[in-house]
Each structure stands twice: as C-alpha cells, then as structure tokens.
CSV table of C-alpha atoms in Angstrom, one decimal:
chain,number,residue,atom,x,y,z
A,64,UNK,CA,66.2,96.6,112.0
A,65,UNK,CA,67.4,99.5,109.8
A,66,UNK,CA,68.1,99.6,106.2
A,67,UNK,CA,66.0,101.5,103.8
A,68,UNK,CA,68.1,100.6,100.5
A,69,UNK,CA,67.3,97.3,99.7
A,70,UNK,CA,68.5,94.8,96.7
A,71,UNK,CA,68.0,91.4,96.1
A,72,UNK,CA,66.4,88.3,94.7
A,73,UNK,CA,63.1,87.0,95.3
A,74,UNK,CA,63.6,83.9,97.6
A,75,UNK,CA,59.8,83.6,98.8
A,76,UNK,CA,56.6,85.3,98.3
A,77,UNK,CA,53.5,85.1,100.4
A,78,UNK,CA,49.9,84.5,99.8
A,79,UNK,CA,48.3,86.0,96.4
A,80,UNK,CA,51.8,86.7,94.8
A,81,UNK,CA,52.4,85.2,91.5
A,82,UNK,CA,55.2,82.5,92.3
A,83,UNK,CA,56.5,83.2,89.1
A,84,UNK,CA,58.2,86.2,91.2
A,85,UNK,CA,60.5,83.6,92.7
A,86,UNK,CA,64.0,84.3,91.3
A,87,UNK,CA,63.4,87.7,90.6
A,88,UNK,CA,66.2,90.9,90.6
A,89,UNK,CA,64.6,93.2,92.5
A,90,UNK,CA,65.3,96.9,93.8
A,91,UNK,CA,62.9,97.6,96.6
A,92,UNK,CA,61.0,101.1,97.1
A,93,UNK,CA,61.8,102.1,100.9
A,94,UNK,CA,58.4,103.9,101.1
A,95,UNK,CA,55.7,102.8,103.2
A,96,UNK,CA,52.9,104.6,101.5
A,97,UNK,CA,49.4,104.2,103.7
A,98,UNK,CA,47.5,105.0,101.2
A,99,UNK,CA,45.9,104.2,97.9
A,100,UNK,CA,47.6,104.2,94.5
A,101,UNK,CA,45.7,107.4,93.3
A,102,UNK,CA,46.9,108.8,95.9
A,103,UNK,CA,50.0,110.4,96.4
A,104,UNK,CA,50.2,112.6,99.2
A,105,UNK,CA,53.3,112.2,101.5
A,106,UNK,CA,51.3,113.3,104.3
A,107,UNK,CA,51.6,110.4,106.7
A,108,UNK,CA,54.3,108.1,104.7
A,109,UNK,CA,56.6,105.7,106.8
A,110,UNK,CA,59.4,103.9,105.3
A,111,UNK,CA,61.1,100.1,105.7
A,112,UNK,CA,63.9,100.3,108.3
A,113,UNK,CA,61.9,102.5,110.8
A,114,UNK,CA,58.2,101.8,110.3
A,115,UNK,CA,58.7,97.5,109.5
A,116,UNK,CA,62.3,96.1,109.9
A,117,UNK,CA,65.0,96.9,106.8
A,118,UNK,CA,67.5,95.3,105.2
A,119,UNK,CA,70.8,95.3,107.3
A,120,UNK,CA,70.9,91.2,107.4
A,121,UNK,CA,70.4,88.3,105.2
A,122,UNK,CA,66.6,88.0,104.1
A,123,UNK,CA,64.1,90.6,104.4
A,124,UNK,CA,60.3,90.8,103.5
A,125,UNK,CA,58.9,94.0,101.9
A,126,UNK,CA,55.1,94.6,100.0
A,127,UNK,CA,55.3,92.8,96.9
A,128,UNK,CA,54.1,96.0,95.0
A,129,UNK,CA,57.3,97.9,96.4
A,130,UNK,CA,59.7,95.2,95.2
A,131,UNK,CA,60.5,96.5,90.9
A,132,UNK,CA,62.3,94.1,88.9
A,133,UNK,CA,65.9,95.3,87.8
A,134,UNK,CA,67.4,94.0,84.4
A,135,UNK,CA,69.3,96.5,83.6
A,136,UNK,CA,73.5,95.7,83.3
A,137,UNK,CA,74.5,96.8,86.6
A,138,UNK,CA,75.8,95.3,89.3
A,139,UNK,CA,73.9,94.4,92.7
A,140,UNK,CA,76.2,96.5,94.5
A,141,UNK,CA,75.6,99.8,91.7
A,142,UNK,CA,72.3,98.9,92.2
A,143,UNK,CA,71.8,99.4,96.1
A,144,UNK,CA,73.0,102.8,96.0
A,145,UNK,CA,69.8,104.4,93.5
A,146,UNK,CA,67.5,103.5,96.3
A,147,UNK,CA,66.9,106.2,98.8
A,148,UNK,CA,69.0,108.9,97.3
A,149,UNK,CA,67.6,108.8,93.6
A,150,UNK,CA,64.4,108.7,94.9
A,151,UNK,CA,64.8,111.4,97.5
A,152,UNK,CA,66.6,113.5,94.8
A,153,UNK,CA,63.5,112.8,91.8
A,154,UNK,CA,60.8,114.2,94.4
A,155,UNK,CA,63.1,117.8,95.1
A,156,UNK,CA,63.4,118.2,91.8
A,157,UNK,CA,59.4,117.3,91.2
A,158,UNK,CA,58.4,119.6,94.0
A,159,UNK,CA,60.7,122.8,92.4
A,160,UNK,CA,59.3,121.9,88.9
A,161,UNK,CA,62.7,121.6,87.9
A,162,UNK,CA,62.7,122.2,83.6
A,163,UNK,CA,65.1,121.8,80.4
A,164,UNK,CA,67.2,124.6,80.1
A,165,UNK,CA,66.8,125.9,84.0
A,166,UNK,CA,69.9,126.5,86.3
A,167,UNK,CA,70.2,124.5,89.8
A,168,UNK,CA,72.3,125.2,92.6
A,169,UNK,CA,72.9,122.0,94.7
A,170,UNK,CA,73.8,122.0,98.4
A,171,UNK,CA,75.9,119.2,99.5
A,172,UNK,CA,76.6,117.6,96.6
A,173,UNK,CA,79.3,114.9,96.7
A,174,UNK,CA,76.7,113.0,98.9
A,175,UNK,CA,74.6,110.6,98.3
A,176,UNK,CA,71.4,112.3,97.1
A,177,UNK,CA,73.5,115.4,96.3
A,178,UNK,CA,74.9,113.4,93.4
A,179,UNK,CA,71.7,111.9,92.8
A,180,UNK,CA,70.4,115.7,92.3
A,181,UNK,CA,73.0,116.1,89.5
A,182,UNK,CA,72.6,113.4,88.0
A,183,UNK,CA,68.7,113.7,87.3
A,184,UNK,CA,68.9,117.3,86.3
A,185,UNK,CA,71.1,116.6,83.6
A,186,UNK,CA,68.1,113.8,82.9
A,187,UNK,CA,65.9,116.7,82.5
A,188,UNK,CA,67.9,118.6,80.7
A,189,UNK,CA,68.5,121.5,83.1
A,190,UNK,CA,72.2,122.9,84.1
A,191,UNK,CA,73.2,121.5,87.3
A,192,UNK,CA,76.0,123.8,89.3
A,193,UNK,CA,77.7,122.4,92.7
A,194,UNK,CA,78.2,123.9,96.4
A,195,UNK,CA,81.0,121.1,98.0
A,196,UNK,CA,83.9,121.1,100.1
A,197,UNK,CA,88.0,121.7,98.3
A,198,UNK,CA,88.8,118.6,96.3
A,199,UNK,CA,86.0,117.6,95.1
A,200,UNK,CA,85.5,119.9,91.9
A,201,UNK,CA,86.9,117.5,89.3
A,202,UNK,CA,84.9,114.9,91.0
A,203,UNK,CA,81.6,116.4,90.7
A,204,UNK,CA,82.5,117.9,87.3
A,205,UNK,CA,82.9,114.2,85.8
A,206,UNK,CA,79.4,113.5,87.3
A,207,UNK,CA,77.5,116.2,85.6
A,208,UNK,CA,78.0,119.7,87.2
A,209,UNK,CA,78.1,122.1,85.0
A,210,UNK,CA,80.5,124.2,87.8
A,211,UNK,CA,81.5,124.3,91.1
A,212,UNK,CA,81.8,126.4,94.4
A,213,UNK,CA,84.0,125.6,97.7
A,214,UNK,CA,81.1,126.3,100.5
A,215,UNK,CA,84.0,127.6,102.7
A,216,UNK,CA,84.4,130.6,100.3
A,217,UNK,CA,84.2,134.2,101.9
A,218,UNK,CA,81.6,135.5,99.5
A,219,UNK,CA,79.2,132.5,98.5
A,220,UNK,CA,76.8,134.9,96.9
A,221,UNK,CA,80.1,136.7,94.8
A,222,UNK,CA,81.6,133.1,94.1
A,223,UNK,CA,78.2,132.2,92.7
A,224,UNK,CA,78.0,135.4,90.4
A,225,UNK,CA,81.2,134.3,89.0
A,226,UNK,CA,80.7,130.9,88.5
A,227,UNK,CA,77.3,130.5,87.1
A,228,UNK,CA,76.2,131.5,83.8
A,229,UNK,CA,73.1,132.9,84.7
A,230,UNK,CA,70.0,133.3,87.0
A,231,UNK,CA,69.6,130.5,89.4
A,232,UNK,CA,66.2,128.8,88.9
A,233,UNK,CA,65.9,126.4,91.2
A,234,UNK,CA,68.5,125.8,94.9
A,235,UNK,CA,68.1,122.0,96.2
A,236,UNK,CA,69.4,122.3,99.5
A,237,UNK,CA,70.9,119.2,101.7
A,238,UNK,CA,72.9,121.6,103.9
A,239,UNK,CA,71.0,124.6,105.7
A,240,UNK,CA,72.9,125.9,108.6
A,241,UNK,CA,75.0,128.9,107.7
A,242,UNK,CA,74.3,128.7,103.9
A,243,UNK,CA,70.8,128.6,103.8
A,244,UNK,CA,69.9,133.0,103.5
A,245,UNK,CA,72.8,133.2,100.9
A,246,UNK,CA,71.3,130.5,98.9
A,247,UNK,CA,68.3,132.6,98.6
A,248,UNK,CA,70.0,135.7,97.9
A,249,UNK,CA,71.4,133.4,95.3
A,250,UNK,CA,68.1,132.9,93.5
A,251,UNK,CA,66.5,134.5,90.8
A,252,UNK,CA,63.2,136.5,91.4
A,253,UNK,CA,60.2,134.1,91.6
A,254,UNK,CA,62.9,131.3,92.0
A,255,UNK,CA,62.2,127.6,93.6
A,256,UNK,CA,63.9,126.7,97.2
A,257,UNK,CA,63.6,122.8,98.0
A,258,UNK,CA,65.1,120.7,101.3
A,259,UNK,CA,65.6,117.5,101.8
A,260,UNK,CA,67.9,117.5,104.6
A,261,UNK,CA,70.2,119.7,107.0
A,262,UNK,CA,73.2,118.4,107.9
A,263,UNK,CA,75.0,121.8,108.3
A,264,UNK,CA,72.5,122.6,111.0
A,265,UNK,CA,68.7,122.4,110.9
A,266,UNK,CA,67.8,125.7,112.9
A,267,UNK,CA,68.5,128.9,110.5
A,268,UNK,CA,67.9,132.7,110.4
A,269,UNK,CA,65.8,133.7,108.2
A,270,UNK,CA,65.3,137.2,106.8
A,271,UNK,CA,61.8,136.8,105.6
A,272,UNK,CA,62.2,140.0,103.6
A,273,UNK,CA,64.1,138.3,100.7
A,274,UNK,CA,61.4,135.9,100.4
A,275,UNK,CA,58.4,138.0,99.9
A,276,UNK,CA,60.6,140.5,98.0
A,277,UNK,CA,61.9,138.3,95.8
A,278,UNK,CA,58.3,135.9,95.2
A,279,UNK,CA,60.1,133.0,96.0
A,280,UNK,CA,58.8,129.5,96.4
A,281,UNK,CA,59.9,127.4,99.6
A,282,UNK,CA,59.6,123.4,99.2
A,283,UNK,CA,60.5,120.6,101.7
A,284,UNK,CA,60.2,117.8,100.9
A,285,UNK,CA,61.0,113.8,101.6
A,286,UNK,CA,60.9,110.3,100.3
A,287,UNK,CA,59.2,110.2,96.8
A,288,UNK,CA,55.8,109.1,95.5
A,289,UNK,CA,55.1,105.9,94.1
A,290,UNK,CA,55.7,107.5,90.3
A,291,UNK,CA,58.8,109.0,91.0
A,292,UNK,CA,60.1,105.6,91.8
A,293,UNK,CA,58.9,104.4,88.3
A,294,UNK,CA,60.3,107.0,87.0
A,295,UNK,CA,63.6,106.3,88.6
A,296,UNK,CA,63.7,101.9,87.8
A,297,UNK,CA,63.5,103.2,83.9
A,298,UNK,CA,65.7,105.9,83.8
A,299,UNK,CA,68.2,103.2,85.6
A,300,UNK,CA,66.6,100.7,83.0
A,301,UNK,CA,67.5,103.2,80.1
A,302,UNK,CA,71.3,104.0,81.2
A,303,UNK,CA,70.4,107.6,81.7
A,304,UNK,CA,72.0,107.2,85.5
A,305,UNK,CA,74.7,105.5,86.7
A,306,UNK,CA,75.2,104.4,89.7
A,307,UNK,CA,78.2,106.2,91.9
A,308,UNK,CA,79.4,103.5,94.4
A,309,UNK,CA,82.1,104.2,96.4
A,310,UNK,CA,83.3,101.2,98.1
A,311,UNK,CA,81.6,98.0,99.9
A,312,UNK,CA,81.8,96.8,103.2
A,313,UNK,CA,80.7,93.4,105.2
A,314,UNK,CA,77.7,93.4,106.7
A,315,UNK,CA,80.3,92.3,109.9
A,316,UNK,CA,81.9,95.7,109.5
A,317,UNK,CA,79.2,97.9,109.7
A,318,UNK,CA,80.5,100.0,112.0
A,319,UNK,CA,83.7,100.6,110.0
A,320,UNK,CA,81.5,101.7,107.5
A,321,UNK,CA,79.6,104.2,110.1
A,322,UNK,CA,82.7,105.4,110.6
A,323,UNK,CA,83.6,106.2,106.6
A,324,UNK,CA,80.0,107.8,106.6
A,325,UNK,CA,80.8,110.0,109.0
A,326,UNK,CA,83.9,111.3,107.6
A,327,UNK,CA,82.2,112.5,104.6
A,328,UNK,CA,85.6,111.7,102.5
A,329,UNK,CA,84.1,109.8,99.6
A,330,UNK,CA,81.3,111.0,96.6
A,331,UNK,CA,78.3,109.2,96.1
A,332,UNK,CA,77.5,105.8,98.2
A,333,UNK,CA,78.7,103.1,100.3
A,334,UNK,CA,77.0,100.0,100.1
A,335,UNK,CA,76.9,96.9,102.8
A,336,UNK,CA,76.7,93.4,101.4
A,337,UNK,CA,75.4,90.4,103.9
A,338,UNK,CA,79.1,88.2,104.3
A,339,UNK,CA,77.4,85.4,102.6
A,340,UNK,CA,77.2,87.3,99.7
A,341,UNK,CA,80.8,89.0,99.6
A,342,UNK,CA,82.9,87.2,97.2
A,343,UNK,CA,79.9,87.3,94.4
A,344,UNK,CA,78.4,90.6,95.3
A,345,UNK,CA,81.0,93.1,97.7
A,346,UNK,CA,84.4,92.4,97.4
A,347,UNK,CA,85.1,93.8,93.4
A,348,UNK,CA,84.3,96.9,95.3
A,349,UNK,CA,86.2,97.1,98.2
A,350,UNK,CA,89.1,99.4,99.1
C-alpha cells in the first residue's frame, strides 16, 4: 500500500503507548529509520508506503515515535502536503550547508519539494532564485523566489548572469537531464551541488573538469534525518511555512489525480483525502 504523506488522528495505539495519544492531530514522518536515535546516517533508511504499507486508505498504523502532534492553525488538507517534500527539501539544504545571506539556484521548482526548497531558504535567510517552465514566474515569485529563469531558455548559463545578483552558492537540483553541466557552470568557485531527484533524465554527461577546477562540492541526497523532521513540525508550528496545496481529490479518484501529477500544470501539492472524510476534510479544496 503506497502513501508516504500521512495525516491524521490518533484512533488506536498499541502496547506501551500512552493512551492519552488517543485523539491526537498528527503529521507522520515517512522515514523508516533502522537505526538508533544517535544515529543518523541514511545509509540503509526505508520509508512507509514501500518498506510497511502507507496511507492511501482509511486507517493506517505507523511507529508511534514517527507520528508528531500538529497544533498549529492549518488545515488537514495544508497539512498533508509538508510531509515528504518539506522534509526532502530540509535535508538538501542540510547536506549543501545552505547559510543566511547565500544565493540558491533551484531546479524544478513549482513542484512539490521544489517549493519546499524555497520556502525553507527564505527560513534560513538565504536568497532563493528559480529554474521553471513559462508561466510560472509570478507564481513562484509570490512563494519566495527572489527571481526567475524559463529552463527552455537558449543560454541558461547567460539568463542566469542576468538574472541573479550574484555568485551562486549553492544549486538544489530536482531536474538533471540536460540542465545538469550548466547548473554547474552556474556555480561559484568552491560552490555546493545537491540532488534529490531527476525527473528530466537521470543519466548525464558530465565534464569532470568543471568540477575539480572549480572545487566544487557534489551532494545527493534523500529523505531526511529524524532532526530535520523536528525541525520542520516547528517551523510549521511557528508559521514560518505555509503550506501550498493545490487542489484535493477522493481517495475514489486517484487515478484522476495520477493523471494531474503527471501533467505537471499546477505548483506545489495535491492531496488525496479518504471519501469518508471529504465533506470535513477535501472538498473546500477541490477544483
């Protein structure tokens, strides 16, 4: 059963959980750890939906100590879409050392954890500057980006001199394919290269000659360690993110909203609510 972002309230615990937790708000962390809490190598991490079932029906079960309760005033549905992305999004930006004041170019943006990326560099006080397709500037703009570039530009490297205001510190990179030696042409000397994803094609020519002339620092990474995930519940406990939903669909309509996903025509998330739970929960947010 698939479905790593997971929302919801407590309707049963298990043995040695406080029954108190009964009732509970909860936003659940997808990661499936396999090792200790003083641990936090990703090294062998699974996650719920692929490694135990996930939570594409009606009741699910997760490790209590991966279920964080939510208070803050946003909705169930705003709620469900900070899960996989945010986190996702907090570890690139921990693995590149992302700081105040830096610039960071970001790959795929008017997706799900491209947004996310955005969003949490503003958090930390850096510059954020977005790589998306035509007609989605203004959108990205109102999210946080300081500026943007059309990917289908003839120059990337030229558009990017124009655009930014600056060195490029940092590139978080959800795209790959034929972007991906611009993007580090794009960086500064001694600049910081992290991937969490490749949907413009995973296989890539590399001229290795720009990395080892330029010092530059390559990071993949995916998932997020158990503090990143703190991190995120009180930054969403804060208001210092906001959640960018989309539009809702019935749990019965899945593969309508497979098909939405697909067509990449919408920034930020789409979120699928149970049909028990669409009038209360789904249906403020539907098209």
């Amino acid at each position: 059963m698939q479905g790593a972002d997971i929302v919801g309230r407590i309707a049963g615990v298990g043995p040695g959980v406080d029954q108190d937790r009964i009732g509970e708000r909860v936003m659940v962390d997808f990661s499936l750890y396999n090792r200790p809490e003083s641990d936090e190598s990703l090294a062998d991490i699974d996650y719920i939906g692929h490694g135990r079932d996930g939570g594409y029906a009606d009741y699910v079960t997760v490790p209590a100590e991966n279920a964080y309760e939510v208070t803050a005033d946003v909705s169930d549905a705003g709620l469900a879409t900070f899960c996989c992305a945010y986190l996702t999004a907090e570890q690139m930006l921990d693995r590149a050392r992302l700081a105040a004041g830096e610039r960071i170019l970001v790959t795929g943006a008017s997706g799900g954890v491209g947004s996310a990326v955005i969003q949490l560099a503003r958090v930390r006080g850096a510059i954020p500057y977005a790589v998306t397709s035509v007609g989605k500037e203004s959108a990205l703009r109102e999210i946080g980006a300081e500026g943007v570039l059309t990917r289908d530009t003839d120059d990337l490297v030229a558009e990017a001199a124009r655009v930014i205001d600056g060195p490029v510190d940092v590139v978080a990179d959800l795209v790959a394919g034929p972007l991906f030696n611009d993007l580090l042409r794009i960086l500064r000397p001694e600049g910081r290269y992290t991937t969490a994803g490749a949907i413009g094609g995973p296989v890539v020519d590399l001229d290795l000659r720009t990395v080892y002339l330029k010092h530059l620092e390559l990071h993949g990474s995916s998932q997020g360690t158990r503090t990143a995930f703190r991190r995120l519940v009180g930054y969403i406990e804060d208001g210092r993110i906001r959640p960018l939903l989309d539009r809702t669909f019935r749990l019965s309509d899945f593969l309508e909203a497979q098909r939405t996903f697909v067509g990449k025509s919408y920034i930020g998330k789409l979120v699928v609510v149970p049909d028990r739970h669409w009038d209360d929960v789904g249906a403020h947010y539907a098209p």
